[in-house]
Amino acid sequence: MEKIVSLCKRRGFIYPGSEIYGGLRGTWDYGPLGNELKFNLKQEWWKTIVKEREDVVGVSASILMNPKVWEASGHTQNFVDPLVECKICHQRFKIDEKEQIKNHEEQHTKKKEKIDLRQGETSWTEPKKFNILVETKLGVVEGEKDITYLRGEITQGVHVNFKNILNSSRLKIPFGVAQIGKAFRNEITPGNFTYRSIEFEQMELQYYVRPDEKESMKQYDFWKKTRMEWYKKLGIKKDRLRFREHAKDELAHYARAAWDVEYKTPFGWKECEGIHHRGDWDLSRHQQYSGQDMSYFDEETKEKFIPWVIETSGGVDRATLFFLIDAYCEEKDSSTKLGTSRIVLKLHPKLAPYKAAVFPLLKNKPELVEKARKIYQELKKNFEIAWDDRGNIGKRYFSQDEIGTPLCITVDFDTLEKYDVTVRNRDTMKQKRIKISELKDYLNEKINV
Ligand code: GAP
């Protein structure tokens, strides 16, 4: 993890939030490359969930919502974490973070730090409940500002618009509404880099189905399988992915059933995405709290009902982190006999921040630079392309491997006569001559795998 965190900072993927002021716990900023990676990931999600389907539309709801939304959704009451506090240093942990609690105790033991305890007493307080919605105040007059919340999940922006979406489209059940956006949680123990942050992005699908056990489970199984396949198709190693079912006492207040897609990180198996059967929780609660009719009328069967919801809820930041971890590798550089090693981000080409880099073989030969610039400008119209003319070719390859650029294109003296270039493959390190006129097709073929 240390190597990945360091690479992310050094190469402009992810920086600590507000770093020059000492940072802000649990917040992260995406640099130029991280921003591209995250953008590509969201694009891929949107393409599979919305663009390629007839039954899913997308929305973009406000982060700030009427506070009644959170009463109706159950978050003001149920979005709580039971915490225990260390009596020695007063640090708080979620009660289910057993490993962290054990490590914390060991640290105090190592430093021989303890407090006097009465018989039977432990060094932890009794669990106390803590709501993790982030409060904010709206209004201009001090003392008269209204308290509301930054959304704790992006989900409710979809459900409160259920009727608007129905009335402004021709959607018929079953159908889905997708959204990508920021959510905020006052996490007690943010950590493991971006894994648990205070501010993060979610990519969610709310899929409305008939209130029917058999039909809803069929859809549930379909989405569960589809979401797992998505990660695999984008190249995550299969043996680092698994499903985990939530135990009954672990289920969120809205869930009838929940399975997580988990990834094997250096800090253990961790949740990447949740597939939840939300039943009629959201729509019936909004109907009850708003007094508005949230039912659906089936024109064919003439039935009126509150639909059930199957939700796929993924974290953009978590997925970005897991793709980075999965792609990171250190290996021998077999292209030289020097026994040197290289760091490579073997990101799927669709996710890679740059699809190719263009180099002139020599920086001080204007004819090579001019030709290379032309190719660069031309390819840039269709792809994300990097330009590099620093150092020697070996260093440029090293630098592009480290950020996951799948192809490096070198313009040399032969280019000027034969109108072709050397294209070097990031993963195999093999080189090939390709005609300039065929470069665009070649790139398309290599990216859209
Ligand atoms: N609408 C359902 C919902 O929000 P969740 O399991 O609480 O369900 C869904 O969150 C996903 O959001 C998680 O699987 C994770 O990827 C991401 N997520 C949740 N809390 C997060 C945090 N503090 N930091 C980063 N990502 C988080």
Coordinates of C-alpha atoms and ligand atoms in Angstrom, one line a residue:
M1 CA 0.0 0.0 0.0
E2 CA 2.8 2.4 0.8
K3 CA 4.2 2.0 -2.7
I4 CA 0.8 2.7 -4.2
V5 CA 0.2 5.7 -2.1
S6 CA 3.6 7.1 -2.9
L7 CA 3.2 6.4 -6.7
C8 CA -0.3 8.1 -6.6
K9 CA 1.2 11.3 -5.1
R10 CA 4.4 11.3 -7.2
R11 CA 2.7 10.8 -10.5
G12 CA -0.4 12.9 -9.9
F13 CA -3.1 10.3 -9.3
I14 CA -4.2 11.1 -5.7
Y15 CA -3.0 13.8 -3.2
P16 CA -4.0 14.3 0.5
G17 CA -6.8 16.9 0.7
S18 CA -5.8 20.5 1.6
E19 CA -2.2 19.2 2.1
I20 CA -0.5 22.6 2.5
Y21 CA -2.7 23.3 5.6
G22 CA -1.8 20.0 7.2
G23 CA -4.6 18.1 5.4
L24 CA -8.2 17.3 6.4
R25 CA -8.7 13.8 7.7
G26 CA -10.5 11.4 5.3
T27 CA -10.4 13.8 2.3
W28 CA -8.4 13.3 -0.9
D29 CA -7.9 15.2 -4.1
Y30 CA -7.4 13.6 -7.5
G31 CA -4.6 14.9 -9.6
P32 CA -4.4 15.0 -13.5
L33 CA -3.9 11.3 -13.9
G34 CA -6.2 10.2 -11.1
N35 CA -8.9 12.4 -12.5
E36 CA -8.6 10.8 -15.9
L37 CA -8.7 7.3 -14.4
K38 CA -11.7 8.0 -12.3
F39 CA -13.4 9.7 -15.3
N40 CA -12.8 6.6 -17.5
L41 CA -14.1 4.3 -14.8
K42 CA -17.3 6.3 -14.5
Q43 CA -17.7 6.4 -18.3
E44 CA -17.4 2.6 -18.5
W45 CA -20.0 2.2 -15.7
W46 CA -22.4 4.7 -17.4
K47 CA -21.9 2.9 -20.8
T48 CA -22.8 -0.5 -19.4
I49 CA -25.5 0.6 -17.1
V50 CA -27.3 3.3 -19.1
K51 CA -26.1 3.7 -22.7
E52 CA -26.2 0.0 -23.7
R53 CA -29.6 -0.6 -22.1
E54 CA -33.1 0.4 -23.1
D55 CA -34.6 0.1 -19.7
V56 CA -32.3 2.4 -17.7
V57 CA -32.2 6.2 -17.7
G58 CA -29.8 8.5 -15.8
V59 CA -30.4 11.5 -13.4
S60 CA -28.3 13.9 -11.5
A61 CA -29.9 15.0 -8.2
S62 CA -28.9 17.7 -5.7
I63 CA -26.4 16.9 -2.9
L64 CA -28.5 19.1 -0.6
M65 CA -32.1 17.9 0.1
N66 CA -34.9 18.8 2.3
P67 CA -34.0 17.3 5.8
K68 CA -37.3 15.4 5.8
V69 CA -35.9 13.2 3.1
W70 CA -33.4 11.8 5.6
E71 CA -36.1 11.2 8.2
A72 CA -38.2 9.3 5.7
S73 CA -35.2 7.3 4.4
G74 CA -34.5 6.3 8.0
H75 CA -31.0 7.8 8.0
T76 CA -31.5 10.3 10.9
Q77 CA -32.6 7.4 13.0
N78 CA -30.7 4.4 11.7
F79 CA -27.5 5.7 10.1
V80 CA -25.7 5.1 13.3
D81 CA -22.5 3.3 14.2
P82 CA -22.1 2.0 17.7
L83 CA -18.7 3.2 18.9
V84 CA -16.4 2.2 21.7
E85 CA -13.8 4.7 23.2
C86 CA -10.4 3.7 24.4
K87 CA -10.2 4.9 28.1
I88 CA -6.4 5.5 27.8
C89 CA -6.2 7.8 24.7
H90 CA -10.0 8.4 24.0
Q91 CA -9.7 7.2 20.4
R92 CA -13.0 5.8 19.1
F93 CA -13.6 2.7 17.0
K94 CA -16.6 1.1 15.4
I95 CA -17.5 -1.8 17.5
D96 CA -17.2 -4.2 14.6
E97 CA -13.6 -3.1 13.8
K98 CA -12.3 -6.0 15.9
E99 CA -8.9 -6.1 14.2
Q100 CA -8.2 -2.4 14.7
I101 CA -9.4 -2.6 18.3
K102 CA -7.0 -5.5 18.9
N103 CA -4.1 -3.6 17.2
H104 CA -4.8 -0.5 19.2
E105 CA -4.7 -2.5 22.5
E106 CA -1.4 -4.1 21.5
Q107 CA 0.1 -0.6 20.8
H108 CA -0.8 0.5 24.4
T109 CA 0.6 -2.8 25.8
K110 CA 3.8 -2.3 23.9
K111 CA 4.3 1.2 25.2
K112 CA 3.3 -0.2 28.7
E113 CA 0.5 2.4 28.8
K114 CA -2.5 1.5 31.0
I115 CA -5.0 3.0 33.5
D116 CA -6.3 1.7 36.7
L117 CA -9.3 -0.5 36.1
R118 CA -11.7 -1.8 38.7
Q119 CA -12.2 -5.6 38.7
G120 CA -14.0 -6.8 35.6
E121 CA -13.7 -3.5 33.9
T122 CA -12.1 -3.3 30.4
S123 CA -10.1 -0.4 28.9
W124 CA -13.0 0.4 26.5
T125 CA -16.2 2.3 27.3
E126 CA -19.7 0.8 26.6
P127 CA -20.8 1.3 23.0
K128 CA -22.4 4.6 22.2
K129 CA -24.4 5.4 19.1
F130 CA -23.2 8.1 16.7
N131 CA -25.0 9.3 13.5
I132 CA -22.7 9.6 10.5
L133 CA -24.8 12.0 8.4
V134 CA -22.8 15.2 7.8
E135 CA -24.7 18.2 9.1
T136 CA -24.6 21.6 7.4
K137 CA -26.5 24.9 7.9
L138 CA -28.4 26.8 5.2
G139 CA -29.5 30.4 5.3
V140 CA -27.8 33.8 5.7
V141 CA -28.9 35.0 9.2
E142 CA -26.8 33.7 12.0
G143 CA -29.0 31.9 14.6
E144 CA -31.8 31.4 12.0
K145 CA -30.0 29.0 9.8
D146 CA -31.7 25.6 9.1
I147 CA -29.9 22.4 9.6
T148 CA -29.8 20.0 6.8
Y149 CA -27.4 17.2 5.7
L150 CA -25.0 16.5 2.9
R151 CA -26.5 13.4 1.3
G152 CA -25.3 10.2 3.1
E153 CA -26.1 8.1 0.0
I154 CA -27.0 9.3 -3.5
T155 CA -30.0 6.9 -3.6
Q156 CA -32.7 9.2 -2.2
G157 CA -32.3 11.8 -5.0
V158 CA -33.6 9.0 -7.3
H159 CA -36.5 7.8 -5.2
V160 CA -37.9 11.3 -4.4
N161 CA -38.0 11.9 -8.2
F162 CA -39.8 8.6 -8.9
K163 CA -43.0 10.2 -10.0
N164 CA -41.2 13.0 -11.9
I165 CA -39.3 10.4 -13.9
L166 CA -42.4 8.3 -14.6
N167 CA -44.4 11.3 -15.7
S168 CA -41.7 12.7 -18.0
S169 CA -40.7 9.4 -19.7
R170 CA -42.3 6.3 -21.2
L171 CA -40.6 3.9 -18.9
K172 CA -42.5 0.8 -17.9
I173 CA -41.7 -1.5 -15.0
P174 CA -39.2 -3.1 -14.8
F175 CA -36.9 -0.1 -15.3
G176 CA -33.8 1.4 -13.7
V177 CA -32.6 4.9 -12.8
A178 CA -28.8 5.4 -12.6
Q179 CA -26.8 8.1 -10.9
I180 CA -23.2 9.0 -10.2
G181 CA -22.4 11.6 -7.5
K182 CA -20.9 12.6 -4.2
A183 CA -22.0 11.3 -0.9
F184 CA -20.7 12.3 2.6
R185 CA -20.3 10.4 5.8
N186 CA -18.9 11.4 9.1
E187 CA -16.8 8.2 9.3
I188 CA -15.3 7.6 12.7
T189 CA -12.2 5.9 11.3
P190 CA -11.5 7.0 7.8
G191 CA -8.5 5.2 6.5
N192 CA -6.7 2.8 4.3
F193 CA -6.0 5.6 1.9
T194 CA -9.2 6.5 0.0
Y195 CA -10.9 3.3 1.0
R196 CA -12.9 4.9 3.7
S197 CA -13.3 8.7 3.2
I198 CA -15.6 11.4 4.5
E199 CA -16.4 12.6 1.0
F200 CA -16.6 10.0 -1.8
E201 CA -18.4 9.2 -5.0
Q202 CA -21.0 6.5 -5.6
M203 CA -22.3 5.0 -8.8
E204 CA -25.7 3.5 -8.3
L205 CA -28.6 1.9 -10.1
Q206 CA -32.1 1.8 -8.6
Y207 CA -34.0 -0.9 -10.5
Y208 CA -37.8 -0.8 -10.0
V209 CA -39.6 -4.2 -10.2
R210 CA -43.0 -5.6 -9.5
P211 CA -43.6 -6.4 -5.8
D212 CA -43.2 -10.1 -6.4
E213 CA -40.8 -12.3 -4.5
K214 CA -39.9 -14.6 -7.5
E215 CA -39.6 -11.8 -10.1
S216 CA -37.5 -9.5 -7.8
M217 CA -35.1 -12.3 -6.9
K218 CA -34.6 -13.1 -10.6
Q219 CA -33.7 -9.4 -11.1
Y220 CA -31.5 -9.5 -8.0
D221 CA -29.5 -12.5 -9.2
F222 CA -29.2 -10.9 -12.7
W223 CA -27.7 -7.6 -11.3
K224 CA -25.5 -9.4 -8.8
K225 CA -23.9 -11.4 -11.7
T226 CA -23.8 -8.5 -14.0
R227 CA -21.9 -6.3 -11.6
M228 CA -19.3 -9.0 -10.8
E229 CA -18.8 -9.5 -14.5
W230 CA -18.1 -5.8 -15.0
Y231 CA -15.1 -5.8 -12.7
K232 CA -13.8 -9.0 -14.3
K233 CA -14.2 -7.6 -17.8
L234 CA -12.2 -4.6 -16.9
G235 CA -9.4 -6.8 -15.9
I236 CA -9.5 -7.3 -12.1
K237 CA -7.9 -10.6 -11.2
K238 CA -10.6 -13.2 -10.7
D239 CA -9.0 -14.7 -7.6
R240 CA -9.1 -11.3 -5.9
L241 CA -12.9 -11.0 -6.2
R242 CA -15.6 -12.7 -4.3
F243 CA -19.2 -12.3 -3.1
R244 CA -20.1 -12.0 0.6
E245 CA -23.6 -12.2 1.9
H246 CA -24.6 -9.9 4.8
A247 CA -25.7 -11.7 7.9
K248 CA -29.2 -10.9 9.1
D249 CA -27.9 -8.7 12.0
E250 CA -25.6 -6.8 9.6
L251 CA -28.3 -5.8 7.1
A252 CA -28.8 -2.0 6.6
H253 CA -32.2 -0.7 7.8
Y254 CA -33.6 -0.7 4.3
A255 CA -32.3 -4.0 3.0
R256 CA -34.2 -7.3 2.7
A257 CA -31.1 -9.0 1.3
A258 CA -27.5 -7.8 0.6
W259 CA -24.4 -9.2 -1.0
D260 CA -21.1 -7.4 -1.4
V261 CA -18.7 -7.6 -4.2
E262 CA -15.4 -7.8 -2.2
Y263 CA -11.8 -7.3 -3.4
K264 CA -8.7 -8.8 -1.7
T265 CA -6.7 -5.8 -0.8
P266 CA -3.3 -5.8 1.1
F267 CA -5.5 -4.9 4.1
G268 CA -7.8 -7.8 3.7
W269 CA -11.0 -8.7 1.8
K270 CA -13.0 -5.4 1.5
E271 CA -16.3 -4.2 0.2
C272 CA -16.3 -2.6 -3.2
E273 CA -20.0 -2.6 -4.1
G274 CA -23.2 -3.7 -2.5
I275 CA -26.2 -5.3 -4.3
H276 CA -29.2 -4.7 -2.1
H277 CA -32.8 -5.8 -2.2
R278 CA -34.5 -2.7 -0.8
G279 CA -38.1 -4.0 -1.1
D280 CA -40.6 -1.1 -1.0
W281 CA -38.7 0.7 1.8
D282 CA -37.9 3.9 0.0
L283 CA -41.0 4.6 -2.0
S284 CA -43.4 3.6 0.8
R285 CA -41.5 5.7 3.3
H286 CA -41.5 8.8 1.0
Q287 CA -45.2 8.2 0.4
Q288 CA -45.8 8.2 4.2
Y289 CA -43.6 11.2 5.0
S290 CA -44.5 13.4 2.0
G291 CA -48.2 12.5 1.7
Q292 CA -47.6 12.1 -2.1
D293 CA -48.8 9.0 -4.0
M294 CA -45.6 7.1 -4.9
S295 CA -47.4 4.1 -6.5
Y296 CA -47.1 2.8 -10.1
F297 CA -50.1 2.0 -12.3
D298 CA -49.7 -0.9 -14.6
E299 CA -51.7 0.0 -17.8
E300 CA -51.8 -3.6 -18.9
T301 CA -52.9 -5.4 -15.8
K302 CA -54.7 -2.4 -14.3
E303 CA -52.9 -3.0 -11.0
K304 CA -51.6 -0.2 -8.7
F305 CA -48.6 -1.0 -6.5
I306 CA -45.5 0.4 -4.8
P307 CA -42.6 -1.1 -6.8
W308 CA -39.7 -2.9 -5.1
V309 CA -36.2 -1.8 -5.7
I310 CA -33.0 -3.8 -6.5
E311 CA -30.0 -1.6 -6.0
T312 CA -26.4 -1.8 -7.1
S313 CA -24.3 0.6 -5.1
G314 CA -20.6 0.9 -6.0
G315 CA -18.0 3.3 -4.7
V316 CA -16.1 5.2 -7.5
D317 CA -13.2 5.9 -5.2
R318 CA -13.0 2.4 -3.9
A319 CA -13.2 0.9 -7.4
T320 CA -10.5 3.4 -8.5
L321 CA -8.3 2.3 -5.6
F322 CA -8.9 -1.4 -6.2
F323 CA -8.1 -1.1 -9.9
L324 CA -4.9 0.7 -9.0
I325 CA -3.9 -2.0 -6.5
D326 CA -4.8 -4.8 -8.9
A327 CA -2.8 -3.2 -11.7
Y328 CA 0.3 -2.4 -9.8
C329 CA 3.3 -4.7 -10.4
E330 CA 7.0 -4.7 -10.2
E331 CA 8.8 -7.0 -12.6
K332 CA 12.2 -7.6 -14.3
D333 CA 12.7 -5.4 -17.4
S334 CA 13.3 -8.2 -19.9
S335 CA 13.9 -5.7 -22.7
T336 CA 17.4 -4.9 -21.5
K337 CA 20.1 -7.2 -20.3
L338 CA 20.9 -5.0 -17.3
G339 CA 18.7 -6.9 -14.9
T340 CA 16.8 -3.7 -14.0
S341 CA 13.2 -3.8 -12.8
R342 CA 10.3 -1.7 -13.8
I343 CA 7.0 -0.6 -12.1
V344 CA 4.0 -1.2 -14.4
L345 CA 0.4 -0.3 -13.9
K346 CA -1.3 -3.0 -16.0
L347 CA -4.6 -1.0 -16.2
H348 CA -7.2 -2.1 -18.7
P349 CA -6.6 0.2 -21.7
K350 CA -10.1 1.6 -21.4
L351 CA -9.2 2.8 -17.9
A352 CA -5.7 4.0 -18.5
P353 CA -5.3 7.8 -18.2
Y354 CA -3.4 7.9 -21.5
K355 CA -4.0 5.4 -24.3
A356 CA -0.6 6.1 -25.9
A357 CA 2.5 8.3 -25.6
V358 CA 4.3 9.8 -28.6
F359 CA 8.1 10.5 -28.6
P360 CA 10.5 11.9 -31.1
L361 CA 13.6 9.6 -30.9
L362 CA 15.8 12.6 -30.4
K363 CA 14.7 15.9 -28.9
N364 CA 17.3 18.0 -30.8
K365 CA 16.4 16.8 -34.3
P366 CA 13.7 19.3 -35.5
E367 CA 12.6 17.0 -38.3
L368 CA 11.8 14.2 -35.8
V369 CA 10.1 16.6 -33.4
E370 CA 8.0 18.1 -36.1
K371 CA 6.8 14.7 -37.4
A372 CA 6.1 13.4 -33.9
R373 CA 4.2 16.6 -33.0
K374 CA 2.0 16.1 -36.1
I375 CA 1.2 12.5 -35.1
Y376 CA 0.6 13.6 -31.5
Q377 CA -1.8 16.4 -32.6
E378 CA -3.7 14.1 -35.0
L379 CA -4.1 11.2 -32.5
K380 CA -5.1 13.6 -29.7
K381 CA -8.3 14.4 -31.7
N382 CA -9.6 10.9 -30.8
F383 CA -7.6 9.6 -27.9
E384 CA -5.9 10.8 -24.6
I385 CA -2.3 11.0 -25.7
A386 CA 0.8 11.9 -23.8
W387 CA 3.8 13.8 -25.2
D388 CA 7.3 13.1 -23.9
D389 CA 10.7 14.2 -25.2
R390 CA 12.7 14.2 -21.9
G391 CA 15.6 11.9 -21.3
N392 CA 16.3 8.8 -23.3
I393 CA 13.8 6.3 -24.7
G394 CA 14.4 3.8 -21.8
K395 CA 13.4 6.5 -19.3
R396 CA 10.4 7.5 -21.2
Y397 CA 9.2 3.8 -21.3
F398 CA 9.8 3.5 -17.6
S399 CA 7.8 6.7 -16.9
Q400 CA 4.9 5.6 -19.1
D401 CA 4.8 2.1 -17.7
E402 CA 4.5 3.5 -14.2
I403 CA 1.3 5.4 -15.1
G404 CA -0.2 2.6 -17.2
T405 CA 0.1 3.9 -20.7
P406 CA -0.6 0.8 -22.9
L407 CA 1.3 2.0 -26.0
C408 CA 4.4 4.1 -26.7
I409 CA 4.9 5.4 -30.2
T410 CA 8.4 6.5 -31.3
V411 CA 9.2 8.6 -34.3
D412 CA 12.7 7.9 -35.7
F413 CA 14.7 8.5 -38.9
D414 CA 13.0 5.6 -40.7
T415 CA 9.7 7.3 -40.0
L416 CA 10.7 10.1 -42.3
E417 CA 11.3 7.7 -45.2
K418 CA 8.9 4.8 -44.6
Y419 CA 6.0 6.7 -43.0
D420 CA 5.9 4.2 -40.1
V421 CA 6.6 4.3 -36.4
T422 CA 7.7 1.9 -33.6
V423 CA 4.9 1.0 -31.3
R424 CA 5.9 -0.6 -28.0
N425 CA 3.4 -2.6 -25.9
R426 CA 3.4 -1.9 -22.2
D427 CA 2.7 -5.4 -21.0
T428 CA 4.8 -7.5 -23.4
M429 CA 7.4 -4.8 -24.1
K430 CA 7.4 -6.1 -27.7
Q431 CA 7.9 -3.5 -30.5
K432 CA 6.2 -3.4 -33.9
R433 CA 6.4 -1.1 -36.9
I434 CA 3.1 0.4 -37.8
K435 CA 2.2 2.6 -40.8
I436 CA 1.2 6.1 -39.6
S437 CA -1.9 5.8 -41.7
E438 CA -2.9 2.7 -39.7
L439 CA -2.2 4.1 -36.2
K440 CA -5.7 5.2 -35.5
D441 CA -7.2 1.8 -36.3
Y442 CA -4.4 0.1 -34.4
L443 CA -5.1 2.2 -31.3
N444 CA -8.8 1.5 -31.5
E445 CA -8.2 -2.2 -31.8
K446 CA -5.9 -2.3 -28.8
I447 CA -8.1 -0.1 -26.5
N448 CA -11.5 -1.6 -27.2
V449 CA -10.6 -5.1 -26.0
Ligands
GAP1 N1 -27.3 3.3 -1.3 C1 -26.7 2.2 -0.6 C2 -25.4 2.5 0.0 O1 -25.0 3.7 0.1 P1 -23.4 1.4 1.2 O2 -23.0 0.0 1.3 O3 -23.5 2.2 2.4 O4 -24.8 1.4 0.4 C3 -22.3 1.7 -1.1 O5 -22.4 2.2 0.2 C4 -20.8 1.8 -1.6 O6 -20.3 3.2 -1.4 C5 -19.8 0.9 -0.8 O7 -19.8 -0.4 -1.4 C6 -18.5 1.6 -1.1 O8 -18.0 1.3 -2.3 C7 -18.9 3.1 -1.1 N2 -18.7 3.7 0.2 C8 -19.4 3.7 1.3 N3 -18.9 4.4 2.3 C9 -17.7 4.9 1.8 C10 -16.6 5.7 2.4 N4 -16.7 6.1 3.6 N5 -15.6 6.0 1.6 C11 -15.5 5.5 0.3 N6 -16.5 4.8 -0.2 C12 -17.6 4.4 0.5

